[in-house]
Every structure is written in structure tokens, then in C-alpha cells.
Amino acid sequence: MGRPNEEVEALLKEYADLIAITHGDAFKARVYEKAARAIGGHPRDVSQLDAAELRDIPGVGKSIAEKVVEYFRTGRITAVEETRAKIPAGVRELITIPTLGPKKAMTLYEDLHISSVSELADAIQAEKLRDLKGFGEKTEQNILHGIALLQQAGGRILLSMAMEQAEEVVAQLSQVTGCQSCTYAGSLRRMKETIGDIDILVAARRSAPFMDALSELPATAETIAHGEKKTSIRTTKGLQIDLRVLPPDSWGAGLQYFTGSKAHNIRTRTIAVRQGLKLSEYGLFETESGKSIASRSEEDVYARLGLPWIPPTLREDRGEVQAGVRGELPELVTEQDIRGDLHTHTDLTDGLAPLEEMVEAAAERGYAYYAITDHAPNLYMQRMTDEKILAQGERVRELDGKHHRMRLLHGTELNIGPEGELDWPDDFLAGFDLCVASVHSHFNLSRKAMTRRLVRACENPHVNVIGHPTTRLIGKRPGIDADLDEVFAACARTGTALEVNAQPDRLDLCDEDILRAKEYGAKFVIDTDAHSVLHLAFLRYGVGTAQRGWLTKDDVINTWPLGRLRRFLSGGRAA
């Protein structure tokens, strides 16, 4: 679904997995993984580049460039298809399970003749895996959790992928003659982390032109249903889009109704019934007379129910209606409130762009401040050294203030070791403007050990932020097993901010965890964890997640003026 770059990224990542499964060269597999990441984050559309231009992308050599050109010329990569043919279909099914790597999948196939997800689940229940080398009870539990994640995800896709498709369709339908309004609704408008299908609404007096236009879009692979009030299509990427055309006078009621959630709508309809009214997608009506009393705007509908307009990101029946009745709805943080990004990477470690390009891109976003936080040395594959990070710090100071008066902060993303230890000693850490500390390994510690590990990191006076606190990857890796309530309490006590990581496959903390952490009085930071210039735009997804967690500007430290932020970072936790 997404940009051609993302299609190639997914294909090259698959090829790296296939190389691993077939016991190929491990170095070659890593080369393809790195190239996939570089292409995915490249700012230009790679389908428009020739082989020479592709080789200018870091990590893309002659062979990989030729494969990319082949893909856009023929729709396939011969080497990938030939390697796929060597892999039994059953193994390819097994590697779709989060937490199950390609080598273990091949072992299961070769040793136990397991070739499907259901067969694997049965084998685990029968305790057949425990005699295999590298498998045990903990591995079984992880695989079962991965199967549950796979089943739960079903046909759902990441918020970012759905948003890209929806905005493209909205832009195209908005050009159709007669369109008065057009937008997306449903769970996408509520900014849920994954989306099942996309709801598009149009306000117009005639529906037929829009129904026909949707069916004729270049991205449409199949028309599932074509009607006067609703048309459903499946895109070339397999995503379902449902279009409804509403009378302009019903726009507000329809937008409220189709945004949902179901539980929120039940709550609002109950209020309507108690007032002798009926609420539907066409408007708010008097039950006895059928007279329409509100429908043109959402604000009108909510006001007539005795409520303020409720932001879509809150519409989950988690107390928003009751808060509205009491006049206690929060003024949610917005993307415009964010003054700077405090967790980003450059090509000094695993980023794709040099420091200067990342800084320039941040300045173009109008930030007041911006932090560079490359990985510390205990993430060994990044090959960080004291000398490299100190030299980067000097360069940051040279650039500071030269980009539209945007101030630069030099930081690092530390690794939280199994015992809560960090990469550098305290005297070295004191030289950074801020330190983000994150878990990157040892995901399977006991609950007690994992909790102690995170709390100890919070208690280090040089740690300002706990990065992607649960380490989850949506649909791929479950969050770590820790007593998050104890961690949240420690963050509040020590003045350590919790990150809302805006990477679409993380969104970590998630909305429900944010709600819990806020109850303890913890502060938050919304970061992109950007590894390329393009990633800086992911901020919108972090803000949406923060809104779903009811966060305000005061809760989020990177909405604060630089002076207040610096006091927080230096230990003035009341700030």
C-alpha cells in the first residue's frame, strides 16, 4: 500500500529472510536488510530512478540497484522468486508469525514436518517442541503469543499506511464536480493504531458521479458493491474502502455517526432518546414529529445533545461524554504545539541522513529546538565510540543557532542493560544535553527482573526519557513483560519522561498505557525516533496516539519553551 519505496523495502526484507532460511551468507542477508531500510527511508520515489541514481543511496550496490530496476520494469525480481521456490509454502506461512524467526521456522518444518500455523499451535499444546535444540517452554509461550498477534491483526494494517491511501482517495474524490465536502471517518479519523478498512464520506447532492469515480480510480482492483448510497472497492493492495455520499444538510450528523466508535455512538444515542430525540446518520430529529433539529455540523449535533464538540480521538466511550457533560474535556495536545523533536538519529549510527540534513529538515518544520540522539556503544552493530560521539557534539555546537534560530541539543539513546546498567559512566553522561534510555535486547527477562531493570534506569539522574517503553512492534513483537504501574510510578517520582514513540509500527506508549501513566502524574515526550528525513513527518501519529491518551500541552515536555524544558532536563523536575 504505500510508496513504491515501501514496496521495494518489503521485498528486500523478505529476500534477506529467505537468504537466512536457506542457510545463505549471513553477511549478504544483512546487506539486503540495510539496503531495504535505506530505500524505505529515501526521500525520492525510487521507481523514478535509474540504476546509477539508485546506487547513490547508501547501502545500495550494483546488484541491488539492478534488482530494483527489474522490479519496476517487470513487476518481479527473479532472484527473489527463485529463492522463494526453494522454500516450502508451509515455512513461508510460519514466518508470518511474529516472534518466530526464519531459522526456527525451517527447523520446525524439517524436524517436525510442521507446515501451517494451526499445526504449530497443536504441536505446542502437545509439548512436541521442547526436545528441539533452541526451543523450550519460554519459546513456546512466545510463539503462542505471536500466533495470537497474527490472528488479532487479521487483515488490519498500520495507521500510517491507511492514512496515505485515504488521503490519496480524498484528494481524488474532492476534484469530482459537485463535491461540497470529502474526508475519511471511522477508526482512521479516531487515529487507532491499526485499521481494518477505510470509510470515506462525501457531501454532495448527487451520489452517482462519486460512486463511479471510486470504482474507476487507478488503485481500484475490484468493486465489491456499487450502490446509490454506498460503494465498496478493494484496492490493488488488498484494502477495502467504503464510500458513502450524504446530502449536504446531513453532513455533520453523518460525520459523527460514521466516525464512531460504536460504543461512543450508543452513548450519544442514549442521551438523544432521553431527550425525546432520535439520532442517525441523517440528523437529530424530534421522535414524535420527525422534525430535524440538528444535522449540518458535528458541533450542532453535539450542542443540541448538551455536549461540547468531542475530538474524534477521544470517542471510545472512555469517559469523554461524562467529561463533556461536566465541562471537563481536556484541551488536547496538537501537532502545532510541538516545539521540537527529542529523539532522532543520523548516519553516524543507523540513520540514513547526515547530521546536517536532519537538522535542516527539522528547521524547515519550524521547530524551536531539536535533539540528535544517536545510539550508544552497547548496541554493538552501530559501532559507536567515545571519540565519534564527542566529535558529533562539537559539530552540533557549531551548527547550533544557525538554522532560523532553532537551538540544537546533543543527546544519545542509551541501552538499558539487563540489570538496568547504561552504556557510559555518569561523568560521561553529564556531558549530554539529554539522554533517552531504551530497551533493545534481553526481551524475555522475568517480570520482576524487567521491572527492576526499567526502574533502575529511571533512577539514574542522567536519564531524562524512557524510549519506546514497552519495545513492542505492532503485529510483530509483543511488549515486554513488566509491571508498568511500578515503572510509571518511578517515572513520576524521578521526573523521567515517558516517550510516545511516533514510529507507526511502535506507537509506544499506546493510548491505554498513556492513560494509566497519566494517573501517576508522569510527564511525556512525543518523538519520531526518526532514522531519515521522511520519518520526521511521523509526528502526527504520535500526536494522535497522545490525544487518544488524553494528553494536554502541560503533560508533554516538548511543547514547553526551551527554558522550561532545560530546567526539566537538568533535574528541575517541577519545571
PDB file of C-alpha atoms in Angstrom, residues 212-393:
ATOM      1  CA  ASP A 212     -18.387   5.760 -10.440  1.00  0.00           C
ATOM      2  CA  ALA A 213     -15.217   7.722  -9.724  1.00  0.00           C
ATOM      3  CA  LEU A 214     -14.250   5.434  -6.837  1.00  0.00           C
ATOM      4  CA  SER A 215     -14.671   2.345  -8.995  1.00  0.00           C
ATOM      5  CA  GLU A 216     -12.515   3.891 -11.702  1.00  0.00           C
ATOM      6  CA  LEU A 217      -9.576   5.011  -9.540  1.00  0.00           C
ATOM      7  CA  PRO A 218      -6.166   3.613 -10.618  1.00  0.00           C
ATOM      8  CA  ALA A 219      -5.803   1.961  -7.201  1.00  0.00           C
ATOM      9  CA  THR A 220      -9.109   0.080  -7.510  1.00  0.00           C
ATOM     10  CA  ALA A 221      -8.639  -3.625  -8.204  1.00  0.00           C
ATOM     11  CA  GLU A 222     -12.201  -4.797  -7.584  1.00  0.00           C
ATOM     12  CA  THR A 223     -15.627  -3.256  -6.991  1.00  0.00           C
ATOM     13  CA  ILE A 224     -17.207  -5.276  -4.182  1.00  0.00           C
ATOM     14  CA  ALA A 225     -20.538  -3.446  -4.170  1.00  0.00           C
ATOM     15  CA  HIS A 226     -21.843  -0.496  -6.188  1.00  0.00           C
ATOM     16  CA  GLY A 227     -24.959   1.296  -4.992  1.00  0.00           C
ATOM     17  CA  GLU A 228     -26.626   4.646  -4.696  1.00  0.00           C
ATOM     18  CA  LYS A 229     -25.781   5.168  -1.024  1.00  0.00           C
ATOM     19  CA  LYS A 230     -22.650   3.049  -0.623  1.00  0.00           C
ATOM     20  CA  THR A 231     -19.904   1.663  -2.834  1.00  0.00           C
ATOM     21  CA  SER A 232     -17.127  -0.629  -1.645  1.00  0.00           C
ATOM     22  CA  ILE A 233     -13.931  -1.380  -3.501  1.00  0.00           C
ATOM     23  CA  ARG A 234     -10.783  -3.370  -2.841  1.00  0.00           C
ATOM     24  CA  THR A 235      -7.533  -1.678  -3.756  1.00  0.00           C
ATOM     25  CA  THR A 236      -4.617  -3.230  -5.599  1.00  0.00           C
ATOM     26  CA  LYS A 237      -3.018  -3.669  -2.167  1.00  0.00           C
ATOM     27  CA  GLY A 238      -5.990  -5.571  -0.754  1.00  0.00           C
ATOM     28  CA  LEU A 239      -7.516  -2.823   1.401  1.00  0.00           C
ATOM     29  CA  GLN A 240     -11.275  -2.275   1.435  1.00  0.00           C
ATOM     30  CA  ILE A 241     -12.608   1.263   1.037  1.00  0.00           C
ATOM     31  CA  ASP A 242     -16.261   2.085   1.724  1.00  0.00           C
ATOM     32  CA  LEU A 243     -17.690   5.284   0.258  1.00  0.00           C
ATOM     33  CA  ARG A 244     -20.915   6.907   1.412  1.00  0.00           C
ATOM     34  CA  VAL A 245     -22.399  10.034  -0.161  1.00  0.00           C
ATOM     35  CA  LEU A 246     -24.525  12.166   2.172  1.00  0.00           C
ATOM     36  CA  PRO A 247     -26.877  15.086   1.497  1.00  0.00           C
ATOM     37  CA  PRO A 248     -25.014  18.286   2.391  1.00  0.00           C
ATOM     38  CA  ASP A 249     -27.597  19.100   5.074  1.00  0.00           C
ATOM     39  CA  SER A 250     -26.774  15.789   6.804  1.00  0.00           C
ATOM     40  CA  TRP A 251     -23.006  16.191   6.688  1.00  0.00           C
ATOM     41  CA  GLY A 252     -22.413  16.816  10.405  1.00  0.00           C
ATOM     42  CA  ALA A 253     -24.688  14.005  11.577  1.00  0.00           C
ATOM     43  CA  GLY A 254     -23.184  11.580   9.070  1.00  0.00           C
ATOM     44  CA  LEU A 255     -19.641  12.506  10.052  1.00  0.00           C
ATOM     45  CA  GLN A 256     -20.456  11.990  13.726  1.00  0.00           C
ATOM     46  CA  TYR A 257     -22.188   8.680  13.058  1.00  0.00           C
ATOM     47  CA  PHE A 258     -19.573   7.133  10.758  1.00  0.00           C
ATOM     48  CA  THR A 259     -16.644   8.295  12.867  1.00  0.00           C
ATOM     49  CA  GLY A 260     -17.893   6.210  15.795  1.00  0.00           C
ATOM     50  CA  SER A 261     -16.822   4.392  17.818  1.00  0.00           C
ATOM     51  CA  LYS A 262     -19.819   2.092  18.202  1.00  0.00           C
ATOM     52  CA  ALA A 263     -19.706   2.465  21.991  1.00  0.00           C
ATOM     53  CA  HIS A 264     -19.489   6.267  21.756  1.00  0.00           C
ATOM     54  CA  ASN A 265     -22.441   6.342  19.368  1.00  0.00           C
ATOM     55  CA  ILE A 266     -24.528   4.203  21.700  1.00  0.00           C
ATOM     56  CA  ARG A 267     -23.778   6.693  24.462  1.00  0.00           C
ATOM     57  CA  THR A 268     -24.830   9.695  22.359  1.00  0.00           C
ATOM     58  CA  ARG A 269     -27.955   7.965  21.034  1.00  0.00           C
ATOM     59  CA  THR A 270     -28.954   7.150  24.627  1.00  0.00           C
ATOM     60  CA  ILE A 271     -28.709  10.826  25.513  1.00  0.00           C
ATOM     61  CA  ALA A 272     -30.868  11.642  22.489  1.00  0.00           C
ATOM     62  CA  VAL A 273     -33.551   9.122  23.485  1.00  0.00           C
ATOM     63  CA  ARG A 274     -33.718  10.582  26.985  1.00  0.00           C
ATOM     64  CA  GLN A 275     -34.465  13.963  25.429  1.00  0.00           C
ATOM     65  CA  GLY A 276     -37.201  12.591  23.198  1.00  0.00           C
ATOM     66  CA  LEU A 277     -34.930  12.690  20.150  1.00  0.00           C
ATOM     67  CA  LYS A 278     -33.627  10.264  17.550  1.00  0.00           C
ATOM     68  CA  LEU A 279     -30.023  10.422  16.293  1.00  0.00           C
ATOM     69  CA  SER A 280     -28.994   8.839  12.985  1.00  0.00           C
ATOM     70  CA  GLU A 281     -26.526   9.452  10.173  1.00  0.00           C
ATOM     71  CA  TYR A 282     -29.059  11.862   8.640  1.00  0.00           C
ATOM     72  CA  GLY A 283     -29.560  14.111  11.641  1.00  0.00           C
ATOM     73  CA  LEU A 284     -31.016  14.647  15.081  1.00  0.00           C
ATOM     74  CA  PHE A 285     -34.819  14.534  14.946  1.00  0.00           C
ATOM     75  CA  GLU A 286     -37.743  15.002  17.301  1.00  0.00           C
ATOM     76  CA  THR A 287     -39.116  11.495  17.818  1.00  0.00           C
ATOM     77  CA  GLU A 288     -42.808  12.385  17.646  1.00  0.00           C
ATOM     78  CA  SER A 289     -42.858  14.985  14.910  1.00  0.00           C
ATOM     79  CA  GLY A 290     -39.859  13.816  12.902  1.00  0.00           C
ATOM     80  CA  LYS A 291     -38.654  17.415  12.719  1.00  0.00           C
ATOM     81  CA  SER A 292     -34.925  17.812  12.080  1.00  0.00           C
ATOM     82  CA  ILE A 293     -33.281  19.969  14.712  1.00  0.00           C
ATOM     83  CA  ALA A 294     -29.538  19.495  14.036  1.00  0.00           C
ATOM     84  CA  SER A 295     -27.549  17.863  11.235  1.00  0.00           C
ATOM     85  CA  ARG A 296     -25.375  20.242   9.223  1.00  0.00           C
ATOM     86  CA  SER A 297     -22.294  20.192  11.524  1.00  0.00           C
ATOM     87  CA  GLU A 298     -20.960  17.949  14.247  1.00  0.00           C
ATOM     88  CA  GLU A 299     -20.830  20.949  16.575  1.00  0.00           C
ATOM     89  CA  ASP A 300     -24.570  21.493  16.080  1.00  0.00           C
ATOM     90  CA  VAL A 301     -25.371  17.842  16.812  1.00  0.00           C
ATOM     91  CA  TYR A 302     -23.298  17.708  19.989  1.00  0.00           C
ATOM     92  CA  ALA A 303     -24.556  21.100  21.171  1.00  0.00           C
ATOM     93  CA  ARG A 304     -28.180  20.056  20.808  1.00  0.00           C
ATOM     94  CA  LEU A 305     -27.378  16.990  22.944  1.00  0.00           C
ATOM     95  CA  GLY A 306     -25.966  19.308  25.621  1.00  0.00           C
ATOM     96  CA  LEU A 307     -22.339  18.440  24.850  1.00  0.00           C
ATOM     97  CA  PRO A 308     -19.312  20.301  23.559  1.00  0.00           C
ATOM     98  CA  TRP A 309     -17.756  19.025  20.325  1.00  0.00           C
ATOM     99  CA  ILE A 310     -15.762  15.934  21.284  1.00  0.00           C
ATOM    100  CA  PRO A 311     -12.465  15.370  19.440  1.00  0.00           C
ATOM    101  CA  PRO A 312     -12.601  12.187  17.334  1.00  0.00           C
ATOM    102  CA  THR A 313      -9.526  10.737  19.073  1.00  0.00           C
ATOM    103  CA  LEU A 314     -11.490  10.642  22.350  1.00  0.00           C
ATOM    104  CA  ARG A 315     -14.605   8.928  21.000  1.00  0.00           C
ATOM    105  CA  GLU A 316     -14.060   5.489  22.554  1.00  0.00           C
ATOM    106  CA  ASP A 317     -16.561   5.666  25.443  1.00  0.00           C
ATOM    107  CA  ARG A 318     -13.770   6.040  27.986  1.00  0.00           C
ATOM    108  CA  GLY A 319     -15.436   8.827  29.917  1.00  0.00           C
ATOM    109  CA  GLU A 320     -15.401  11.517  27.233  1.00  0.00           C
ATOM    110  CA  VAL A 321     -19.173  12.003  27.215  1.00  0.00           C
ATOM    111  CA  GLN A 322     -19.332  12.291  31.003  1.00  0.00           C
ATOM    112  CA  ALA A 323     -16.411  14.742  30.936  1.00  0.00           C
ATOM    113  CA  GLY A 324     -18.220  16.749  28.281  1.00  0.00           C
ATOM    114  CA  VAL A 325     -21.367  16.951  30.425  1.00  0.00           C
ATOM    115  CA  ARG A 326     -19.251  18.249  33.321  1.00  0.00           C
ATOM    116  CA  GLY A 327     -17.359  20.698  31.123  1.00  0.00           C
ATOM    117  CA  GLU A 328     -14.099  18.859  31.861  1.00  0.00           C
ATOM    118  CA  LEU A 329     -12.904  17.733  28.428  1.00  0.00           C
ATOM    119  CA  PRO A 330      -9.132  18.261  28.143  1.00  0.00           C
ATOM    120  CA  GLU A 331      -7.642  20.664  25.629  1.00  0.00           C
ATOM    121  CA  LEU A 332      -5.686  18.041  23.750  1.00  0.00           C
ATOM    122  CA  VAL A 333      -2.101  18.468  22.586  1.00  0.00           C
ATOM    123  CA  THR A 334      -1.852  19.174  18.847  1.00  0.00           C
ATOM    124  CA  GLU A 335       0.899  18.811  16.271  1.00  0.00           C
ATOM    125  CA  GLN A 336       1.204  22.610  16.207  1.00  0.00           C
ATOM    126  CA  ASP A 337       2.014  22.568  19.931  1.00  0.00           C
ATOM    127  CA  ILE A 338       5.197  20.516  19.454  1.00  0.00           C
ATOM    128  CA  ARG A 339       8.239  22.777  19.644  1.00  0.00           C
ATOM    129  CA  GLY A 340      10.871  20.155  18.879  1.00  0.00           C
ATOM    130  CA  ASP A 341      11.742  16.504  18.336  1.00  0.00           C
ATOM    131  CA  LEU A 342      13.885  14.997  21.098  1.00  0.00           C
ATOM    132  CA  HIS A 343      14.713  11.533  19.717  1.00  0.00           C
ATOM    133  CA  THR A 344      16.280  11.310  16.228  1.00  0.00           C
ATOM    134  CA  HIS A 345      19.177   9.537  14.515  1.00  0.00           C
ATOM    135  CA  THR A 346      21.770  10.276  11.848  1.00  0.00           C
ATOM    136  CA  ASP A 347      24.001   8.140   9.643  1.00  0.00           C
ATOM    137  CA  LEU A 348      26.589   8.149  12.422  1.00  0.00           C
ATOM    138  CA  THR A 349      24.719   5.045  13.615  1.00  0.00           C
ATOM    139  CA  ASP A 350      21.663   3.522  11.911  1.00  0.00           C
ATOM    140  CA  GLY A 351      20.103   6.647  10.430  1.00  0.00           C
ATOM    141  CA  LEU A 352      20.064   7.283   6.685  1.00  0.00           C
ATOM    142  CA  ALA A 353      20.867  11.003   6.512  1.00  0.00           C
ATOM    143  CA  PRO A 354      23.850  13.009   7.767  1.00  0.00           C
ATOM    144  CA  LEU A 355      23.521  15.363  10.713  1.00  0.00           C
ATOM    145  CA  GLU A 356      23.327  18.479   8.567  1.00  0.00           C
ATOM    146  CA  GLU A 357      20.388  17.154   6.507  1.00  0.00           C
ATOM    147  CA  MET A 358      18.420  16.100   9.574  1.00  0.00           C
ATOM    148  CA  VAL A 359      18.975  19.483  11.198  1.00  0.00           C
ATOM    149  CA  GLU A 360      17.935  21.366   8.052  1.00  0.00           C
ATOM    150  CA  ALA A 361      14.771  19.270   7.731  1.00  0.00           C
ATOM    151  CA  ALA A 362      13.888  19.930  11.370  1.00  0.00           C
ATOM    152  CA  ALA A 363      14.410  23.662  10.879  1.00  0.00           C
ATOM    153  CA  GLU A 364      12.055  23.588   7.888  1.00  0.00           C
ATOM    154  CA  ARG A 365       9.365  22.203  10.197  1.00  0.00           C
ATOM    155  CA  GLY A 366       9.642  25.400  12.246  1.00  0.00           C
ATOM    156  CA  TYR A 367      10.948  23.790  15.414  1.00  0.00           C
ATOM    157  CA  ALA A 368      12.308  25.931  18.230  1.00  0.00           C
ATOM    158  CA  TYR A 369      14.713  23.168  19.259  1.00  0.00           C
ATOM    159  CA  TYR A 370      15.838  19.773  18.021  1.00  0.00           C
ATOM    160  CA  ALA A 371      17.819  16.903  19.522  1.00  0.00           C
ATOM    161  CA  ILE A 372      20.174  14.404  17.932  1.00  0.00           C
ATOM    162  CA  THR A 373      20.274  11.155  19.919  1.00  0.00           C
ATOM    163  CA  ASP A 374      22.360   8.557  18.122  1.00  0.00           C
ATOM    164  CA  HIS A 375      22.826   5.097  19.608  1.00  0.00           C
ATOM    165  CA  ALA A 376      25.355   4.446  22.365  1.00  0.00           C
ATOM    166  CA  PRO A 377      28.087   1.768  22.126  1.00  0.00           C
ATOM    167  CA  ASN A 378      26.371  -1.184  23.799  1.00  0.00           C
ATOM    168  CA  LEU A 379      24.240  -1.608  20.677  1.00  0.00           C
ATOM    169  CA  TYR A 380      27.339  -3.137  19.147  1.00  0.00           C
ATOM    170  CA  MET A 381      26.282  -3.226  15.494  1.00  0.00           C
ATOM    171  CA  GLN A 382      26.202   0.591  15.471  1.00  0.00           C
ATOM    172  CA  ARG A 383      29.952   0.787  16.213  1.00  0.00           C
ATOM    173  CA  MET A 384      29.667   3.922  18.316  1.00  0.00           C
ATOM    174  CA  THR A 385      32.780   5.117  20.149  1.00  0.00           C
ATOM    175  CA  ASP A 386      33.548   7.848  22.654  1.00  0.00           C
ATOM    176  CA  GLU A 387      35.508   9.707  20.009  1.00  0.00           C
ATOM    177  CA  LYS A 388      32.674   9.612  17.468  1.00  0.00           C
ATOM    178  CA  ILE A 389      30.040  10.911  19.852  1.00  0.00           C
ATOM    179  CA  LEU A 390      32.322  13.667  21.175  1.00  0.00           C
ATOM    180  CA  ALA A 391      33.134  14.790  17.632  1.00  0.00           C
ATOM    181  CA  GLN A 392      29.428  14.843  16.831  1.00  0.00           C
ATOM    182  CA  GLY A 393      28.847  17.001  19.892  1.00  0.00           C
TER     183      GLY A 393
END
